[in-house]
XYZ file of C-alpha atoms in Angstrom:
47
model
C -2.166 -12.545 -4.746
C 0.980 -10.154 -3.519
C 3.361 -9.362 -0.646
C 1.583 -9.749 2.250
C 2.960 -6.930 4.308
C 2.374 -4.013 1.617
C 3.308 -0.169 2.870
C 2.903 3.018 0.825
C 6.513 3.110 0.364
C 6.936 -0.333 -1.058
C 3.524 0.159 -3.598
C 4.317 1.346 -7.212
C 3.967 4.642 -8.988
C 0.753 3.092 -10.723
C -0.595 2.183 -7.155
C 0.214 5.243 -5.394
C -1.212 7.514 -8.510
C -4.419 5.500 -8.455
C -4.545 5.887 -5.027
C -4.508 9.586 -5.067
C -7.015 9.620 -7.681
C -9.907 7.253 -5.347
C -8.787 9.688 -2.838
C -9.416 13.595 -4.613
C -12.445 11.918 -6.103
C -13.734 10.964 -2.730
C -13.079 14.366 -1.819
C -15.025 16.129 -4.726
C -17.958 13.984 -5.257
C -20.632 16.807 -3.787
C -19.687 19.111 -6.685
C -17.953 16.667 -9.648
C -19.089 13.411 -10.786
C -16.263 10.578 -12.276
C -16.411 8.284 -14.374
C -12.949 6.048 -13.858
C -11.797 3.531 -15.882
C -8.126 1.746 -16.046
C -5.923 -0.033 -18.133
C -2.656 -1.174 -17.180
C -0.357 -3.995 -19.298
C 3.338 -4.857 -17.673
C 6.173 -5.685 -20.077
C 8.989 -7.519 -19.324
C 12.599 -7.503 -20.448
C 12.953 -11.274 -20.000
C 16.785 -12.520 -21.374
């Protein structure tokens, strides 16, 4: 679960980049075929 009220400004760079990527792929779906896969690892610097 995450925050209840997520705005564009509060999203991280990964989510904004993916949103842009999917938006562009949707706009160009009549011209190109996209196969998108994503992997992500998040490392915390705990002290």
